[in-house]
Short mmCIF file of C-alpha atoms in Angstrom, two decimals:
data_model
loop_
_atom_site.label_atom_id
_atom_site.label_comp_id
_atom_site.label_asym_id
_atom_site.label_seq_id
_atom_site.Cartn_x
_atom_site.Cartn_y
_atom_site.Cartn_z
CA ASP A 23 23.06 65.33 21.90
CA THR A 24 22.71 61.88 20.49
CA GLY A 25 19.51 60.66 20.56
CA VAL A 26 17.68 58.01 21.90
CA SER A 27 19.48 54.77 20.97
CA GLN A 28 18.16 51.02 20.70
CA ASP A 29 19.37 47.69 21.06
CA PRO A 30 19.26 45.74 19.39
CA ARG A 31 17.86 46.79 15.98
CA HIS A 32 16.87 43.57 15.15
CA LYS A 33 16.25 40.31 17.14
CA ILE A 34 15.06 37.43 15.78
CA THR A 35 14.17 34.80 18.72
CA LYS A 36 11.97 31.23 18.86
CA ARG A 37 8.87 31.30 20.72
CA GLY A 38 9.37 30.43 24.61
CA GLN A 39 12.54 32.42 24.46
CA ASN A 40 13.42 35.44 27.08
CA VAL A 41 14.46 38.29 25.24
CA THR A 42 15.90 41.80 26.61
CA PHE A 43 15.91 45.33 24.85
CA ARG A 44 17.57 48.12 25.79
CA CYS A 45 17.06 51.92 25.66
CA ASP A 46 19.19 54.71 26.28
CA PRO A 47 17.98 57.88 26.85
CA ILE A 48 18.46 61.62 25.53
CA SER A 49 21.23 62.43 28.52
CA GLU A 50 18.82 65.16 30.42
CA HIS A 51 15.26 63.57 29.59
CA ASN A 52 14.33 61.97 33.11
CA ARG A 53 11.20 60.76 31.41
CA LEU A 54 10.82 57.10 29.37
CA TYR A 55 8.51 55.30 27.46
CA TRP A 56 7.85 52.28 25.78
CA TYR A 57 5.51 52.02 22.86
CA ARG A 58 4.75 48.54 20.35
CA GLN A 59 3.99 49.14 16.98
CA THR A 60 2.52 46.51 14.67
CA LEU A 61 2.47 46.40 10.89
CA GLY A 62 -0.14 48.78 9.81
CA GLN A 63 -1.12 50.47 13.24
CA GLY A 64 -0.44 53.65 15.18
CA PRO A 65 2.76 52.96 17.90
CA GLU A 66 0.55 51.68 21.40
CA PHE A 67 1.54 52.87 24.90
CA LEU A 68 3.04 49.75 26.87
CA THR A 69 4.40 51.83 29.99
CA TYR A 70 6.41 54.55 30.92
CA PHE A 71 9.04 56.07 33.75
CA GLN A 72 9.67 59.09 35.60
CA ASN A 73 13.48 59.08 36.53
CA GLU A 74 13.67 55.08 38.20
CA ALA A 75 9.88 54.92 39.16
CA GLN A 76 7.24 52.89 36.77
CA LEU A 77 4.50 55.34 36.85
CA GLU A 78 1.87 53.38 34.72
CA LYS A 79 1.38 50.43 32.89
CA SER A 80 -1.04 49.52 30.07
CA ARG A 81 -3.35 46.58 30.40
CA LEU A 82 -1.02 45.72 26.83
CA LEU A 83 1.99 44.44 29.25
CA SER A 84 0.99 41.15 30.34
CA ASP A 85 2.46 39.75 33.20
CA ARG A 86 5.27 37.80 30.84
CA PHE A 87 6.93 41.89 30.28
CA SER A 88 8.72 43.90 32.77
CA ALA A 89 10.72 46.81 32.51
CA GLU A 90 13.19 48.67 35.07
CA ARG A 91 15.13 51.47 35.02
CA PRO A 92 17.02 50.54 37.63
CA LYS A 93 19.12 54.39 38.06
CA GLY A 94 16.82 56.43 36.15
CA SER A 95 19.45 56.11 33.13
CA PHE A 96 19.01 53.27 31.15
CA SER A 97 15.91 51.28 30.68
CA THR A 98 15.34 47.39 29.95
CA LEU A 99 12.49 45.85 28.50
CA GLU A 100 12.00 42.05 28.75
CA ILE A 101 9.52 39.74 27.23
CA GLN A 102 9.67 36.19 28.74
CA ARG A 103 8.34 32.96 27.24
CA THR A 104 7.53 34.68 24.14
CA GLU A 105 4.38 34.18 21.59
CA GLN A 106 3.94 34.71 18.03
CA GLY A 107 1.73 37.54 18.43
CA ASP A 108 4.89 39.41 20.26
CA SER A 109 5.86 39.74 17.12
CA ALA A 110 6.14 43.18 16.69
CA MET A 111 8.34 47.30 16.79
CA TYR A 112 8.97 48.04 20.47
CA LEU A 113 10.25 52.05 20.40
CA CYS A 114 11.32 53.84 23.03
CA ALA A 115 10.94 57.66 23.43
CA SER A 116 12.01 60.30 26.15
CA SER A 117 10.86 63.64 27.32
CA LEU A 118 11.56 66.14 29.88
CA ALA A 119 9.21 65.89 32.91
CA LEU A 120 7.32 69.24 31.93
CA GLY A 121 4.35 69.36 31.02
CA GLN A 122 3.26 68.80 27.80
CA GLU A 123 6.43 68.01 26.51
CA THR A 124 7.29 66.65 23.40
CA GLN A 125 9.05 62.91 23.24
CA TYR A 126 11.54 61.70 20.95
CA PHE A 127 11.32 58.13 19.88
CA GLY A 128 14.40 56.01 18.97
CA PRO A 129 14.86 53.63 16.08
CA GLY A 130 13.31 50.72 17.79
CA THR A 131 13.92 47.41 17.99
CA ARG A 132 12.36 44.73 15.75
CA LEU A 133 11.08 41.31 17.16
CA LEU A 134 10.44 38.05 14.60
CA VAL A 135 9.39 35.38 17.23
CA LEU A 136 8.93 32.29 14.91
CA GLY B 2 -10.73 56.54 26.66
CA ASP B 3 -8.64 59.00 25.09
CA SER B 4 -8.78 57.96 21.15
CA VAL B 5 -7.46 59.41 17.88
CA THR B 6 -8.78 58.80 13.72
CA GLN B 7 -7.36 59.46 11.03
CA MET B 8 -7.88 59.57 7.35
CA GLU B 9 -7.26 55.95 6.08
CA GLY B 10 -4.68 56.22 3.08
CA PRO B 11 -2.73 55.61 1.25
CA VAL B 12 -3.17 58.98 -0.56
CA THR B 13 -1.80 59.18 -3.69
CA LEU B 14 -0.97 62.72 -4.79
CA SER B 15 0.96 64.98 -7.08
CA GLU B 16 4.01 66.48 -7.01
CA GLU B 17 2.90 70.60 -6.01
CA ALA B 18 -0.47 69.04 -5.24
CA PHE B 19 -2.75 70.42 -2.39
CA LEU B 20 -2.79 67.81 1.17
CA THR B 21 -5.11 67.26 3.63
CA ILE B 22 -5.19 64.54 5.51
CA ASN B 23 -8.27 64.53 8.67
CA CYS B 24 -8.35 63.70 12.31
CA THR B 25 -10.51 63.70 14.89
CA TYR B 26 -10.01 63.22 18.17
CA THR B 27 -12.04 61.64 21.95
CA ALA B 28 -10.25 63.05 25.44
CA THR B 29 -11.76 63.49 28.96
CA GLY B 30 -9.61 66.77 28.99
CA TYR B 31 -7.88 69.30 27.42
CA PRO B 32 -5.17 67.46 25.27
CA SER B 33 -1.54 68.46 23.34
CA LEU B 34 -1.95 67.30 19.40
CA PHE B 35 1.11 65.73 17.30
CA TRP B 36 1.92 65.50 14.04
CA TYR B 37 4.81 62.58 13.47
CA VAL B 38 6.16 61.53 10.56
CA GLN B 39 7.72 58.48 9.88
CA TYR B 40 10.28 58.59 6.33
CA PRO B 41 10.81 55.25 5.16
CA GLY B 42 13.23 53.29 7.34
CA GLU B 43 14.02 55.87 9.62
CA GLY B 44 12.09 56.28 12.77
CA LEU B 45 9.14 58.35 13.89
CA GLN B 46 9.88 62.22 14.72
CA LEU B 47 7.80 65.65 15.45
CA LEU B 48 6.26 67.28 12.82
CA LEU B 49 4.32 69.97 15.14
CA LYS B 50 2.32 69.82 17.88
CA ALA B 51 -0.42 72.85 19.62
CA THR B 52 -1.02 72.57 22.94
CA LYS B 53 -4.25 74.52 23.70
CA ALA B 54 -7.20 75.30 21.25
CA ASP B 55 -7.13 77.46 18.49
CA ASP B 56 -3.49 77.08 18.28
CA LYS B 57 -1.55 76.37 15.13
CA GLY B 58 1.66 73.71 14.93
CA SER B 59 3.76 74.28 11.92
CA ASN B 60 6.98 73.12 9.93
CA LYS B 61 8.22 72.39 6.48
CA GLY B 62 5.32 74.30 5.37
CA PHE B 63 2.52 71.64 7.05
CA GLU B 64 0.37 73.47 8.99
CA ALA B 65 -2.73 72.07 11.78
CA THR B 66 -5.15 74.05 13.61
CA TYR B 67 -6.49 72.22 17.11
CA ARG B 68 -9.60 73.32 16.28
CA LYS B 69 -11.67 72.35 20.10
CA GLU B 70 -14.71 72.33 18.24
CA THR B 71 -14.81 70.02 15.97
CA THR B 72 -12.09 68.05 18.32
CA SER B 73 -10.13 68.17 15.04
CA PHE B 74 -6.19 68.52 14.13
CA HIS B 75 -6.43 68.14 10.23
CA LEU B 76 -3.09 68.57 8.52
CA GLU B 77 -2.06 70.46 5.80
CA LYS B 78 0.42 70.90 3.04
CA GLY B 79 0.23 73.57 -0.08
CA SER B 80 2.34 71.80 -2.39
CA VAL B 81 3.44 68.29 -1.66
CA GLN B 82 7.07 67.46 -2.59
CA VAL B 83 8.55 63.64 -3.25
CA SER B 84 10.33 63.92 -0.42
CA ASP B 85 7.35 64.51 1.56
CA SER B 86 6.67 60.83 1.11
CA ALA B 87 6.18 58.87 4.42
CA VAL B 88 3.13 57.83 6.89
CA TYR B 89 1.59 60.02 8.58
CA PHE B 90 0.59 59.42 12.72
CA CYS B 91 -1.55 62.16 14.59
CA ALA B 92 -1.60 61.70 18.27
CA LEU B 93 -2.34 63.56 21.40
CA SER B 94 -1.32 63.43 25.26
CA GLU B 95 -3.27 64.53 28.16
CA ARG B 96 -0.92 66.27 30.91
CA GLY B 97 2.20 65.50 29.25
CA ASN B 98 1.73 61.94 29.30
CA LYS B 99 1.61 58.98 27.33
CA LEU B 100 0.93 59.51 23.33
CA VAL B 101 -2.78 58.27 21.31
CA PHE B 102 -2.18 57.49 17.83
CA GLY B 103 -4.07 56.93 15.67
CA ALA B 104 -3.13 54.43 12.90
CA GLY B 105 -1.33 56.49 10.67
CA THR B 106 -1.82 57.83 6.19
CA ILE B 107 0.09 56.57 4.35
CA LEU B 108 1.19 59.30 1.69
CA ARG B 109 2.63 58.46 -2.01
CA VAL B 110 4.11 62.15 -3.39
CA LYS B 111 4.14 61.18 -7.54
CA SER B 112 6.65 63.70 -9.21
#
């Protein structure tokens, strides 16, 4: 069990650029979640997938954000036209889709928008 | 909507002191409750959980009891160690879906 992995671990970009993050969940997990965490706050839910279907999106996920999980395995989160307010830690988690299953978190991707 | 409120930190204790971190929640249904911990430089890890009223979750000497009547899930440990220094997050989940987190409580343990 290699755990949830995320790539890259750090990203610095200029305002207006597009960025894409990748998450690889634990292999048998069919649910995958994205959260955003800013300094001094708890993680906030962005969206989640069951297999390849995106089942819920937060109002935090503006039109500039898009997430995909094309084959029900890894997922990507893209932010278009980045803004300084997008600077945060982006966390991915995965779980089995059976009742109250524990979510296992990756190390996160820290984004800094200059 | 659902929400979690936990005591503000930082909480600073001496080694072997008793720890309590308060957590209360608001939910429309019957959520599962969690404590996650984030050690310096590491990702979020599940510390313990409870899925129904009066359940007690426990791990590594930490305990929390799901109190439906007071909508609380306070974290306790009888004797903290320096290695327990971390940020602790209380969270809830309804029907196994998204987690709703509190703002986190920084714990610092001095030797």
